[in-house]
Amino acid sequence: MIPLDRLVGIVFLFQTGTGVQGNLFLIYLFSFLFFTGQRLRPIDLILTQLAVANSLLLLSKGVVQGLAALGLKNILDDMGCKIVFYLHRVARGLSLNTTCLLSGFQAIIISPHNPRWINLKARVPRYIMPSLLLCWIFHMLQNILILMKLEGPRDIGNTTETKQYGYCSVNVTTDISESLHALVISLPDAMFMTSISFTTCYKVYLLYKHHKRVQQVHTDSVSHRTFPETRATQMILLLVGTFVTFYLLNSILTGCMHSMTLKPWMVHSSAFLAACFPMVSPFVLIKSDPQIMKYYRVVQGRKSPHTE
């Protein structure tokens, strides 16, 4: 029978390997089409950043967490621990922020065709790249405090002032500094989640209205037609719903971890939940977005003449 720690380590490494392969497939697909001059949807740029953030999140946490579960807890020195934990927090924030942008962008795209929305729809694609760059800058600056609070697992010191995460530990100096750090991290997350919830409800409302209108039309040519905007919205709703589910579960567990002494099962469960969305999101996209498989066939068609 496999020991529990070894089983946990294998699960983390499998989760990381599976998720990274799926996300790298999307990154390669979009990058190949972009550099070969193919026309991409504006939303594909957001999906590319989401895949990059998810890959970084998995690589920065899954590998070291898996090795720590297998008993290799001193693989990182003090600087290595800071870099890995910092990259994980930046990637986590990027994943949340990019999902928020994705949800908001699609809400604008499917909004009613009146003059106010038409002007906004025309301008939105131009703001995607600057918005994505601002996401990187914001989360890199937001998580600088982590570099001062972390240390390697061999420099544990006073255990009453340290929270241990297997391969790293966090110094908890005072209640004030801990509360301030929690506020800096939690407030933007709460704002992004509120925005995701609002735009998701708005899209569900628009899809419901669209469905009611279609039901009133009895001609087969219209009633059985699925518009590209509707398919894309349904895909994003599925993706956002998956994200919100895993995020809320992980947030509840993280809140418990901050309010009590850390247990190994808490650390492993939190890491597992945090990696679930980055692992499944590329496969949700591949399964629910027909355009991705069309892109794949285009890539295969462009590569085949060179391989003959």
PDB file of C-alpha atoms in Angstrom:
ATOM      1  CA  MET A   1       0.000   0.000   0.000  1.00  0.00           C
ATOM      2  CA  ILE A   2       1.341   3.447  -0.946  1.00  0.00           C
ATOM      3  CA  PRO A   3       2.020   5.729   2.072  1.00  0.00           C
ATOM      4  CA  LEU A   4      -0.292   8.741   2.300  1.00  0.00           C
ATOM      5  CA  ASP A   5       2.480  11.348   1.884  1.00  0.00           C
ATOM      6  CA  ARG A   6       3.793   9.626  -1.221  1.00  0.00           C
ATOM      7  CA  LEU A   7       0.278   9.402  -2.660  1.00  0.00           C
ATOM      8  CA  VAL A   8      -0.260  13.127  -2.031  1.00  0.00           C
ATOM      9  CA  GLY A   9       3.022  13.935  -3.759  1.00  0.00           C
ATOM     10  CA  ILE A  10       2.109  11.822  -6.786  1.00  0.00           C
ATOM     11  CA  VAL A  11      -1.301  13.548  -7.003  1.00  0.00           C
ATOM     12  CA  PHE A  12       0.346  16.995  -6.965  1.00  0.00           C
ATOM     13  CA  LEU A  13       2.850  16.061  -9.667  1.00  0.00           C
ATOM     14  CA  PHE A  14       0.138  14.454 -11.838  1.00  0.00           C
ATOM     15  CA  GLN A  15      -2.089  17.494 -11.373  1.00  0.00           C
ATOM     16  CA  THR A  16       0.761  19.815 -12.347  1.00  0.00           C
ATOM     17  CA  GLY A  17       1.849  17.778 -15.363  1.00  0.00           C
ATOM     18  CA  THR A  18      -1.684  17.431 -16.735  1.00  0.00           C
ATOM     19  CA  GLY A  19      -2.548  21.105 -16.270  1.00  0.00           C
ATOM     20  CA  VAL A  20       0.723  22.414 -17.703  1.00  0.00           C
ATOM     21  CA  GLN A  21       0.334  20.294 -20.839  1.00  0.00           C
ATOM     22  CA  GLY A  22      -3.195  21.601 -21.438  1.00  0.00           C
ATOM     23  CA  ASN A  23      -2.220  25.228 -20.903  1.00  0.00           C
ATOM     24  CA  LEU A  24       0.936  24.958 -23.013  1.00  0.00           C
ATOM     25  CA  PHE A  25      -1.187  23.536 -25.832  1.00  0.00           C
ATOM     26  CA  LEU A  26      -3.328  26.694 -25.803  1.00  0.00           C
ATOM     27  CA  ILE A  27      -0.286  28.980 -25.560  1.00  0.00           C
ATOM     28  CA  TYR A  28       1.378  27.210 -28.496  1.00  0.00           C
ATOM     29  CA  LEU A  29      -1.830  27.259 -30.529  1.00  0.00           C
ATOM     30  CA  PHE A  30      -2.521  30.979 -30.108  1.00  0.00           C
ATOM     31  CA  SER A  31       1.167  31.925 -30.490  1.00  0.00           C
ATOM     32  CA  PHE A  32       1.581  29.905 -33.702  1.00  0.00           C
ATOM     33  CA  LEU A  33      -1.480  31.497 -35.269  1.00  0.00           C
ATOM     34  CA  PHE A  34      -0.403  34.986 -34.187  1.00  0.00           C
ATOM     35  CA  PHE A  35       3.157  34.722 -35.547  1.00  0.00           C
ATOM     36  CA  THR A  36       1.959  33.179 -38.825  1.00  0.00           C
ATOM     37  CA  GLY A  37      -0.403  36.085 -39.442  1.00  0.00           C
ATOM     38  CA  GLN A  38      -3.697  34.317 -38.816  1.00  0.00           C
ATOM     39  CA  ARG A  39      -6.691  36.333 -37.665  1.00  0.00           C
ATOM     40  CA  LEU A  40      -7.546  35.780 -34.002  1.00  0.00           C
ATOM     41  CA  ARG A  41     -10.536  36.856 -31.950  1.00  0.00           C
ATOM     42  CA  PRO A  42      -9.957  39.723 -29.470  1.00  0.00           C
ATOM     43  CA  ILE A  43     -10.902  37.315 -26.684  1.00  0.00           C
ATOM     44  CA  ASP A  44      -8.038  34.976 -27.637  1.00  0.00           C
ATOM     45  CA  LEU A  45      -5.504  37.412 -26.184  1.00  0.00           C
ATOM     46  CA  ILE A  46      -7.240  37.158 -22.812  1.00  0.00           C
ATOM     47  CA  LEU A  47      -7.372  33.366 -23.059  1.00  0.00           C
ATOM     48  CA  THR A  48      -3.626  33.316 -23.802  1.00  0.00           C
ATOM     49  CA  GLN A  49      -2.827  35.302 -20.669  1.00  0.00           C
ATOM     50  CA  LEU A  50      -5.115  33.037 -18.642  1.00  0.00           C
ATOM     51  CA  ALA A  51      -3.189  29.997 -19.920  1.00  0.00           C
ATOM     52  CA  VAL A  52       0.147  31.692 -19.081  1.00  0.00           C
ATOM     53  CA  ALA A  53      -1.037  32.571 -15.564  1.00  0.00           C
ATOM     54  CA  ASN A  54      -2.364  29.056 -14.993  1.00  0.00           C
ATOM     55  CA  SER A  55       0.895  27.471 -16.184  1.00  0.00           C
ATOM     56  CA  LEU A  56       2.932  29.731 -13.910  1.00  0.00           C
ATOM     57  CA  LEU A  57       0.617  28.969 -10.987  1.00  0.00           C
ATOM     58  CA  LEU A  58       0.970  25.208 -11.467  1.00  0.00           C
ATOM     59  CA  LEU A  59       4.731  25.258 -11.955  1.00  0.00           C
ATOM     60  CA  SER A  60       5.394  27.588  -9.020  1.00  0.00           C
ATOM     61  CA  LYS A  61       3.370  25.586  -6.514  1.00  0.00           C
ATOM     62  CA  GLY A  62       2.568  22.088  -7.732  1.00  0.00           C
ATOM     63  CA  VAL A  63       6.124  20.831  -8.252  1.00  0.00           C
ATOM     64  CA  VAL A  64       7.570  22.035  -4.941  1.00  0.00           C
ATOM     65  CA  GLN A  65       4.401  21.101  -3.035  1.00  0.00           C
ATOM     66  CA  GLY A  66       4.564  17.598  -4.511  1.00  0.00           C
ATOM     67  CA  LEU A  67       8.244  17.213  -3.658  1.00  0.00           C
ATOM     68  CA  ALA A  68       7.606  18.525  -0.138  1.00  0.00           C
ATOM     69  CA  ALA A  69       4.832  15.937   0.303  1.00  0.00           C
ATOM     70  CA  LEU A  70       7.320  13.266  -0.776  1.00  0.00           C
ATOM     71  CA  GLY A  71       9.652  14.395   2.015  1.00  0.00           C
ATOM     72  CA  LEU A  72      12.005  16.711   0.088  1.00  0.00           C
ATOM     73  CA  LYS A  73      11.335  19.809   2.184  1.00  0.00           C
ATOM     74  CA  ASN A  74      14.725  21.541   1.978  1.00  0.00           C
ATOM     75  CA  ILE A  75      15.059  21.784  -1.792  1.00  0.00           C
ATOM     76  CA  LEU A  76      14.786  25.606  -1.726  1.00  0.00           C
ATOM     77  CA  ASP A  77      17.026  28.072   0.040  1.00  0.00           C
ATOM     78  CA  ASP A  78      15.786  31.356   1.432  1.00  0.00           C
ATOM     79  CA  MET A  79      15.890  33.201  -1.913  1.00  0.00           C
ATOM     80  CA  GLY A  80      14.405  30.286  -3.838  1.00  0.00           C
ATOM     81  CA  CYS A  81      11.511  30.116  -1.388  1.00  0.00           C
ATOM     82  CA  LYS A  82      10.813  33.835  -1.807  1.00  0.00           C
ATOM     83  CA  ILE A  83      10.857  33.639  -5.611  1.00  0.00           C
ATOM     84  CA  VAL A  84       8.628  30.556  -5.849  1.00  0.00           C
ATOM     85  CA  PHE A  85       6.053  31.831  -3.355  1.00  0.00           C
ATOM     86  CA  TYR A  86       6.071  35.292  -4.964  1.00  0.00           C
ATOM     87  CA  LEU A  87       5.517  33.870  -8.454  1.00  0.00           C
ATOM     88  CA  HIS A  88       2.693  31.716  -7.129  1.00  0.00           C
ATOM     89  CA  ARG A  89       0.905  34.696  -5.592  1.00  0.00           C
ATOM     90  CA  VAL A  90       1.382  36.803  -8.738  1.00  0.00           C
ATOM     91  CA  ALA A  91       0.055  33.968 -10.916  1.00  0.00           C
ATOM     92  CA  ARG A  92      -2.925  33.418  -8.604  1.00  0.00           C
ATOM     93  CA  GLY A  93      -3.829  37.106  -8.797  1.00  0.00           C
ATOM     94  CA  LEU A  94      -3.395  37.124 -12.571  1.00  0.00           C
ATOM     95  CA  SER A  95      -5.677  34.121 -12.933  1.00  0.00           C
ATOM     96  CA  LEU A  96      -8.398  35.874 -10.931  1.00  0.00           C
ATOM     97  CA  ASN A  97      -7.937  39.234 -12.661  1.00  0.00           C
ATOM     98  CA  THR A  98      -7.830  37.720 -16.155  1.00  0.00           C
ATOM     99  CA  THR A  99     -10.991  35.715 -15.467  1.00  0.00           C
ATOM    100  CA  CYS A 100     -12.631  38.974 -14.378  1.00  0.00           C
ATOM    101  CA  LEU A 101     -11.532  40.674 -17.631  1.00  0.00           C
ATOM    102  CA  LEU A 102     -12.785  37.719 -19.650  1.00  0.00           C
ATOM    103  CA  SER A 103     -16.185  37.827 -18.003  1.00  0.00           C
ATOM    104  CA  GLY A 104     -16.484  41.605 -18.376  1.00  0.00           C
ATOM    105  CA  PHE A 105     -15.349  41.607 -22.001  1.00  0.00           C
ATOM    106  CA  GLN A 106     -17.926  39.018 -23.027  1.00  0.00           C
ATOM    107  CA  ALA A 107     -20.670  40.859 -21.117  1.00  0.00           C
ATOM    108  CA  ILE A 108     -19.959  43.940 -23.246  1.00  0.00           C
ATOM    109  CA  ILE A 109     -19.812  41.943 -26.487  1.00  0.00           C
ATOM    110  CA  ILE A 110     -23.284  40.396 -26.047  1.00  0.00           C
ATOM    111  CA  SER A 111     -24.924  43.580 -24.743  1.00  0.00           C
ATOM    112  CA  PRO A 112     -27.894  45.031 -26.676  1.00  0.00           C
ATOM    113  CA  HIS A 113     -27.165  46.778 -29.977  1.00  0.00           C
ATOM    114  CA  ASN A 114     -28.019  50.327 -29.024  1.00  0.00           C
ATOM    115  CA  PRO A 115     -25.839  53.410 -29.751  1.00  0.00           C
ATOM    116  CA  ARG A 116     -24.369  53.542 -26.241  1.00  0.00           C
ATOM    117  CA  TRP A 117     -23.156  49.928 -26.320  1.00  0.00           C
ATOM    118  CA  ILE A 118     -22.083  49.991 -29.975  1.00  0.00           C
ATOM    119  CA  ASN A 119     -19.528  52.740 -29.302  1.00  0.00           C
ATOM    120  CA  LEU A 120     -18.171  50.865 -26.281  1.00  0.00           C
ATOM    121  CA  LYS A 121     -17.964  47.585 -28.208  1.00  0.00           C
ATOM    122  CA  ALA A 122     -15.895  49.282 -30.916  1.00  0.00           C
ATOM    123  CA  ARG A 123     -13.388  50.651 -28.374  1.00  0.00           C
ATOM    124  CA  VAL A 124     -13.038  47.638 -26.065  1.00  0.00           C
ATOM    125  CA  PRO A 125     -10.650  45.530 -28.250  1.00  0.00           C
ATOM    126  CA  ARG A 126      -8.105  48.384 -28.212  1.00  0.00           C
ATOM    127  CA  TYR A 127      -7.990  48.316 -24.412  1.00  0.00           C
ATOM    128  CA  ILE A 128      -7.373  44.584 -24.006  1.00  0.00           C
ATOM    129  CA  MET A 129      -3.570  44.681 -24.274  1.00  0.00           C
ATOM    130  CA  PRO A 130      -3.105  47.692 -21.935  1.00  0.00           C
ATOM    131  CA  SER A 131      -5.474  46.061 -19.433  1.00  0.00           C
ATOM    132  CA  LEU A 132      -3.501  42.817 -19.464  1.00  0.00           C
ATOM    133  CA  LEU A 133      -0.222  44.693 -18.938  1.00  0.00           C
ATOM    134  CA  LEU A 134      -1.746  46.593 -16.014  1.00  0.00           C
ATOM    135  CA  CYS A 135      -2.753  43.259 -14.485  1.00  0.00           C
ATOM    136  CA  TRP A 136       0.892  42.154 -14.446  1.00  0.00           C
ATOM    137  CA  ILE A 137       2.125  45.435 -12.974  1.00  0.00           C
ATOM    138  CA  PHE A 138      -0.559  45.531 -10.283  1.00  0.00           C
ATOM    139  CA  HIS A 139      -0.029  41.987  -9.021  1.00  0.00           C
ATOM    140  CA  MET A 140       3.759  42.217  -9.119  1.00  0.00           C
ATOM    141  CA  LEU A 141       3.605  45.322  -6.922  1.00  0.00           C
ATOM    142  CA  GLN A 142       0.821  43.981  -4.705  1.00  0.00           C
ATOM    143  CA  ASN A 143       2.816  40.933  -3.639  1.00  0.00           C
ATOM    144  CA  ILE A 144       6.147  42.604  -2.882  1.00  0.00           C
ATOM    145  CA  LEU A 145       5.354  42.326   0.847  1.00  0.00           C
ATOM    146  CA  ILE A 146       5.626  38.557   0.536  1.00  0.00           C
ATOM    147  CA  LEU A 147       9.358  38.850  -0.141  1.00  0.00           C
ATOM    148  CA  MET A 148       9.823  40.360   3.334  1.00  0.00           C
ATOM    149  CA  LYS A 149       7.640  37.855   5.174  1.00  0.00           C
ATOM    150  CA  LEU A 150       9.005  34.600   3.773  1.00  0.00           C
ATOM    151  CA  GLU A 151      11.997  32.482   4.669  1.00  0.00           C
ATOM    152  CA  GLY A 152      13.250  29.008   3.881  1.00  0.00           C
ATOM    153  CA  PRO A 153      11.999  26.016   5.851  1.00  0.00           C
ATOM    154  CA  ARG A 154      15.333  25.559   7.629  1.00  0.00           C
ATOM    155  CA  ASP A 155      15.140  29.027   9.222  1.00  0.00           C
ATOM    156  CA  ILE A 156      11.969  28.444  11.193  1.00  0.00           C
ATOM    157  CA  GLY A 157      12.793  30.207  14.450  1.00  0.00           C
ATOM    158  CA  ASN A 158       9.968  30.761  16.905  1.00  0.00           C
ATOM    159  CA  THR A 159       7.139  28.432  15.847  1.00  0.00           C
ATOM    160  CA  THR A 160       4.514  30.621  17.523  1.00  0.00           C
ATOM    161  CA  GLU A 161       5.343  33.413  15.054  1.00  0.00           C
ATOM    162  CA  THR A 162       5.709  31.228  11.988  1.00  0.00           C
ATOM    163  CA  LYS A 163       3.281  29.544   9.646  1.00  0.00           C
ATOM    164  CA  GLN A 164       4.900  26.628   7.826  1.00  0.00           C
ATOM    165  CA  TYR A 165       3.881  25.658   4.288  1.00  0.00           C
ATOM    166  CA  GLY A 166       6.067  22.575   3.858  1.00  0.00           C
ATOM    167  CA  TYR A 167       8.747  24.143   1.660  1.00  0.00           C
ATOM    168  CA  CYS A 168       8.485  27.711   3.028  1.00  0.00           C
ATOM    169  CA  SER A 169       7.457  29.517   6.187  1.00  0.00           C
ATOM    170  CA  VAL A 170       5.846  32.905   6.768  1.00  0.00           C
ATOM    171  CA  ASN A 171       6.774  35.166   9.663  1.00  0.00           C
ATOM    172  CA  VAL A 172       3.730  36.474  11.555  1.00  0.00           C
ATOM    173  CA  THR A 173       5.090  39.461  13.432  1.00  0.00           C
ATOM    174  CA  THR A 174       2.087  41.352  14.831  1.00  0.00           C
ATOM    175  CA  ASP A 175      -1.660  41.288  14.512  1.00  0.00           C
ATOM    176  CA  ILE A 176      -1.567  44.732  12.860  1.00  0.00           C
ATOM    177  CA  SER A 177       0.908  43.784  10.126  1.00  0.00           C
ATOM    178  CA  GLU A 178      -0.888  40.499   9.497  1.00  0.00           C
ATOM    179  CA  SER A 179      -4.247  42.267   9.220  1.00  0.00           C
ATOM    180  CA  LEU A 180      -2.790  44.926   6.907  1.00  0.00           C
ATOM    181  CA  HIS A 181      -1.286  42.275   4.657  1.00  0.00           C
ATOM    182  CA  ALA A 182      -4.574  40.360   4.582  1.00  0.00           C
ATOM    183  CA  LEU A 183      -6.399  43.579   3.631  1.00  0.00           C
ATOM    184  CA  VAL A 184      -3.985  44.380   0.803  1.00  0.00           C
ATOM    185  CA  ILE A 185      -4.426  40.866  -0.598  1.00  0.00           C
ATOM    186  CA  SER A 186      -8.125  40.311   0.103  1.00  0.00           C
ATOM    187  CA  LEU A 187      -9.668  43.646  -0.894  1.00  0.00           C
ATOM    188  CA  PRO A 188      -8.724  43.491  -4.608  1.00  0.00           C
ATOM    189  CA  ASP A 189      -9.771  39.819  -4.686  1.00  0.00           C
ATOM    190  CA  ALA A 190     -13.163  40.732  -3.250  1.00  0.00           C
ATOM    191  CA  MET A 191     -13.580  43.494  -5.855  1.00  0.00           C
ATOM    192  CA  PHE A 192     -12.709  41.153  -8.728  1.00  0.00           C
ATOM    193  CA  MET A 193     -15.058  38.452  -7.427  1.00  0.00           C
ATOM    194  CA  THR A 194     -17.860  41.012  -7.097  1.00  0.00           C
ATOM    195  CA  SER A 195     -17.279  42.106 -10.689  1.00  0.00           C
ATOM    196  CA  ILE A 196     -17.264  38.476 -11.881  1.00  0.00           C
ATOM    197  CA  SER A 197     -20.527  37.810 -10.051  1.00  0.00           C
ATOM    198  CA  PHE A 198     -22.199  40.916 -11.490  1.00  0.00           C
ATOM    199  CA  THR A 199     -21.129  40.301 -15.096  1.00  0.00           C
ATOM    200  CA  THR A 200     -22.040  36.609 -14.820  1.00  0.00           C
ATOM    201  CA  CYS A 201     -25.557  37.417 -13.618  1.00  0.00           C
ATOM    202  CA  TYR A 202     -25.881  40.004 -16.399  1.00  0.00           C
ATOM    203  CA  LYS A 203     -24.864  37.456 -19.054  1.00  0.00           C
ATOM    204  CA  VAL A 204     -27.276  34.864 -17.679  1.00  0.00           C
ATOM    205  CA  TYR A 205     -30.045  37.471 -17.885  1.00  0.00           C
ATOM    206  CA  LEU A 206     -29.154  38.321 -21.511  1.00  0.00           C
ATOM    207  CA  LEU A 207     -29.015  34.643 -22.479  1.00  0.00           C
ATOM    208  CA  TYR A 208     -32.417  34.100 -20.877  1.00  0.00           C
ATOM    209  CA  LYS A 209     -33.894  36.997 -22.874  1.00  0.00           C
ATOM    210  CA  HIS A 210     -32.310  35.627 -26.043  1.00  0.00           C
ATOM    211  CA  HIS A 211     -33.743  32.180 -25.356  1.00  0.00           C
ATOM    212  CA  LYS A 212     -37.223  33.621 -24.836  1.00  0.00           C
ATOM    213  CA  ARG A 213     -37.011  35.548 -28.118  1.00  0.00           C
ATOM    214  CA  VAL A 214     -35.915  32.446 -30.012  1.00  0.00           C
ATOM    215  CA  GLN A 215     -38.806  30.450 -28.560  1.00  0.00           C
ATOM    216  CA  GLN A 216     -41.225  32.987 -30.007  1.00  0.00           C
ATOM    217  CA  VAL A 217     -39.899  32.400 -33.537  1.00  0.00           C
ATOM    218  CA  HIS A 218     -41.308  29.224 -35.042  1.00  0.00           C
ATOM    219  CA  THR A 219     -39.280  29.032 -38.246  1.00  0.00           C
ATOM    220  CA  ASP A 220     -36.700  26.238 -38.220  1.00  0.00           C
ATOM    221  CA  SER A 221     -34.027  28.437 -39.808  1.00  0.00           C
ATOM    222  CA  VAL A 222     -33.892  30.659 -36.756  1.00  0.00           C
ATOM    223  CA  SER A 223     -35.051  28.530 -33.858  1.00  0.00           C
ATOM    224  CA  HIS A 224     -32.284  25.943 -34.320  1.00  0.00           C
ATOM    225  CA  ARG A 225     -29.510  28.411 -34.940  1.00  0.00           C
ATOM    226  CA  THR A 226     -26.856  28.991 -32.292  1.00  0.00           C
ATOM    227  CA  PHE A 227     -25.102  32.332 -32.655  1.00  0.00           C
ATOM    228  CA  PRO A 228     -21.293  32.501 -32.167  1.00  0.00           C
ATOM    229  CA  GLU A 229     -21.736  35.084 -29.382  1.00  0.00           C
ATOM    230  CA  THR A 230     -24.111  32.714 -27.574  1.00  0.00           C
ATOM    231  CA  ARG A 231     -21.689  29.786 -27.829  1.00  0.00           C
ATOM    232  CA  ALA A 232     -18.809  31.940 -26.575  1.00  0.00           C
ATOM    233  CA  THR A 233     -20.906  33.233 -23.684  1.00  0.00           C
ATOM    234  CA  GLN A 234     -21.933  29.726 -22.668  1.00  0.00           C
ATOM    235  CA  MET A 235     -18.267  28.673 -22.758  1.00  0.00           C
ATOM    236  CA  ILE A 236     -17.208  31.595 -20.579  1.00  0.00           C
ATOM    237  CA  LEU A 237     -20.056  30.978 -18.124  1.00  0.00           C
ATOM    238  CA  LEU A 238     -18.865  27.382 -17.740  1.00  0.00           C
ATOM    239  CA  LEU A 239     -15.266  28.536 -17.295  1.00  0.00           C
ATOM    240  CA  VAL A 240     -16.181  31.251 -14.790  1.00  0.00           C
ATOM    241  CA  GLY A 241     -18.467  28.897 -12.883  1.00  0.00           C
ATOM    242  CA  THR A 242     -15.615  26.398 -12.547  1.00  0.00           C
ATOM    243  CA  PHE A 243     -13.280  29.144 -11.368  1.00  0.00           C
ATOM    244  CA  VAL A 244     -15.698  30.556  -8.782  1.00  0.00           C
ATOM    245  CA  THR A 245     -16.431  27.105  -7.332  1.00  0.00           C
ATOM    246  CA  PHE A 246     -12.787  26.207  -6.706  1.00  0.00           C
ATOM    247  CA  TYR A 247     -11.900  29.762  -5.641  1.00  0.00           C
ATOM    248  CA  LEU A 248     -14.613  29.934  -2.977  1.00  0.00           C
ATOM    249  CA  LEU A 249     -13.729  26.501  -1.594  1.00  0.00           C
ATOM    250  CA  ASN A 250     -10.067  27.467  -1.410  1.00  0.00           C
ATOM    251  CA  SER A 251     -10.863  30.873   0.131  1.00  0.00           C
ATOM    252  CA  ILE A 252     -12.885  29.254   2.917  1.00  0.00           C
ATOM    253  CA  LEU A 253     -10.030  26.871   3.678  1.00  0.00           C
ATOM    254  CA  THR A 254      -7.453  29.684   3.479  1.00  0.00           C
ATOM    255  CA  GLY A 255      -9.476  31.705   5.994  1.00  0.00           C
ATOM    256  CA  CYS A 256      -9.409  28.760   8.370  1.00  0.00           C
ATOM    257  CA  MET A 257      -5.653  28.408   7.869  1.00  0.00           C
ATOM    258  CA  HIS A 258      -5.039  32.054   8.843  1.00  0.00           C
ATOM    259  CA  SER A 259      -7.100  31.725  12.026  1.00  0.00           C
ATOM    260  CA  MET A 260      -5.573  28.552  13.463  1.00  0.00           C
ATOM    261  CA  THR A 261      -2.412  26.501  13.625  1.00  0.00           C
ATOM    262  CA  LEU A 262      -1.595  25.000  10.246  1.00  0.00           C
ATOM    263  CA  LYS A 263      -2.032  21.262   9.817  1.00  0.00           C
ATOM    264  CA  PRO A 264      -0.430  19.291   6.960  1.00  0.00           C
ATOM    265  CA  TRP A 265      -3.823  18.303   5.548  1.00  0.00           C
ATOM    266  CA  MET A 266      -4.813  22.000   5.379  1.00  0.00           C
ATOM    267  CA  VAL A 267      -1.703  22.907   3.401  1.00  0.00           C
ATOM    268  CA  HIS A 268      -2.157  19.993   0.994  1.00  0.00           C
ATOM    269  CA  SER A 269      -5.898  20.592   0.551  1.00  0.00           C
ATOM    270  CA  SER A 270      -5.387  24.315  -0.102  1.00  0.00           C
ATOM    271  CA  ALA A 271      -2.664  23.630  -2.668  1.00  0.00           C
ATOM    272  CA  PHE A 272      -4.826  21.003  -4.366  1.00  0.00           C
ATOM    273  CA  LEU A 273      -7.879  23.293  -4.608  1.00  0.00           C
ATOM    274  CA  ALA A 274      -5.736  26.211  -5.829  1.00  0.00           C
ATOM    275  CA  ALA A 275      -4.422  24.036  -8.674  1.00  0.00           C
ATOM    276  CA  CYS A 276      -7.779  22.538  -9.713  1.00  0.00           C
ATOM    277  CA  PHE A 277      -8.923  25.442 -11.899  1.00  0.00           C
ATOM    278  CA  PRO A 278      -5.550  25.898 -13.664  1.00  0.00           C
ATOM    279  CA  MET A 279      -5.568  22.162 -14.372  1.00  0.00           C
ATOM    280  CA  VAL A 280      -9.123  21.838 -15.755  1.00  0.00           C
ATOM    281  CA  SER A 281      -9.567  25.241 -17.455  1.00  0.00           C
ATOM    282  CA  PRO A 282      -7.700  24.422 -20.715  1.00  0.00           C
ATOM    283  CA  PHE A 283      -9.743  21.244 -21.135  1.00  0.00           C
ATOM    284  CA  VAL A 284     -12.969  23.140 -20.409  1.00  0.00           C
ATOM    285  CA  LEU A 285     -11.996  25.601 -23.155  1.00  0.00           C
ATOM    286  CA  ILE A 286     -11.029  22.883 -25.639  1.00  0.00           C
ATOM    287  CA  LYS A 287     -14.260  20.995 -24.993  1.00  0.00           C
ATOM    288  CA  SER A 288     -16.673  23.928 -24.984  1.00  0.00           C
ATOM    289  CA  ASP A 289     -15.156  26.323 -27.567  1.00  0.00           C
ATOM    290  CA  PRO A 290     -15.417  24.924 -31.138  1.00  0.00           C
ATOM    291  CA  GLN A 291     -13.133  27.699 -32.419  1.00  0.00           C
ATOM    292  CA  ILE A 292     -10.127  26.188 -30.636  1.00  0.00           C
ATOM    293  CA  MET A 293     -10.390  22.941 -32.590  1.00  0.00           C
ATOM    294  CA  LYS A 294     -10.787  24.989 -35.786  1.00  0.00           C
ATOM    295  CA  TYR A 295      -7.548  26.757 -34.884  1.00  0.00           C
ATOM    296  CA  TYR A 296      -5.903  23.370 -34.301  1.00  0.00           C
ATOM    297  CA  ARG A 297      -6.948  22.149 -37.738  1.00  0.00           C
ATOM    298  CA  VAL A 298      -5.531  25.340 -39.270  1.00  0.00           C
ATOM    299  CA  VAL A 299      -2.205  24.748 -37.497  1.00  0.00           C
ATOM    300  CA  GLN A 300      -2.105  21.132 -38.644  1.00  0.00           C
ATOM    301  CA  GLY A 301      -2.897  22.219 -42.192  1.00  0.00           C
ATOM    302  CA  ARG A 302      -0.084  24.783 -42.228  1.00  0.00           C
ATOM    303  CA  LYS A 303       2.447  22.325 -40.779  1.00  0.00           C
ATOM    304  CA  SER A 304       1.599  19.336 -42.980  1.00  0.00           C
ATOM    305  CA  PRO A 305       3.269  20.632 -46.211  1.00  0.00           C
ATOM    306  CA  HIS A 306       6.588  20.978 -44.361  1.00  0.00           C
ATOM    307  CA  THR A 307       6.438  17.454 -43.001  1.00  0.00           C
ATOM    308  CA  GLU A 308       5.777  15.710 -46.304  1.00  0.00           C
TER     309      GLU A 308
END
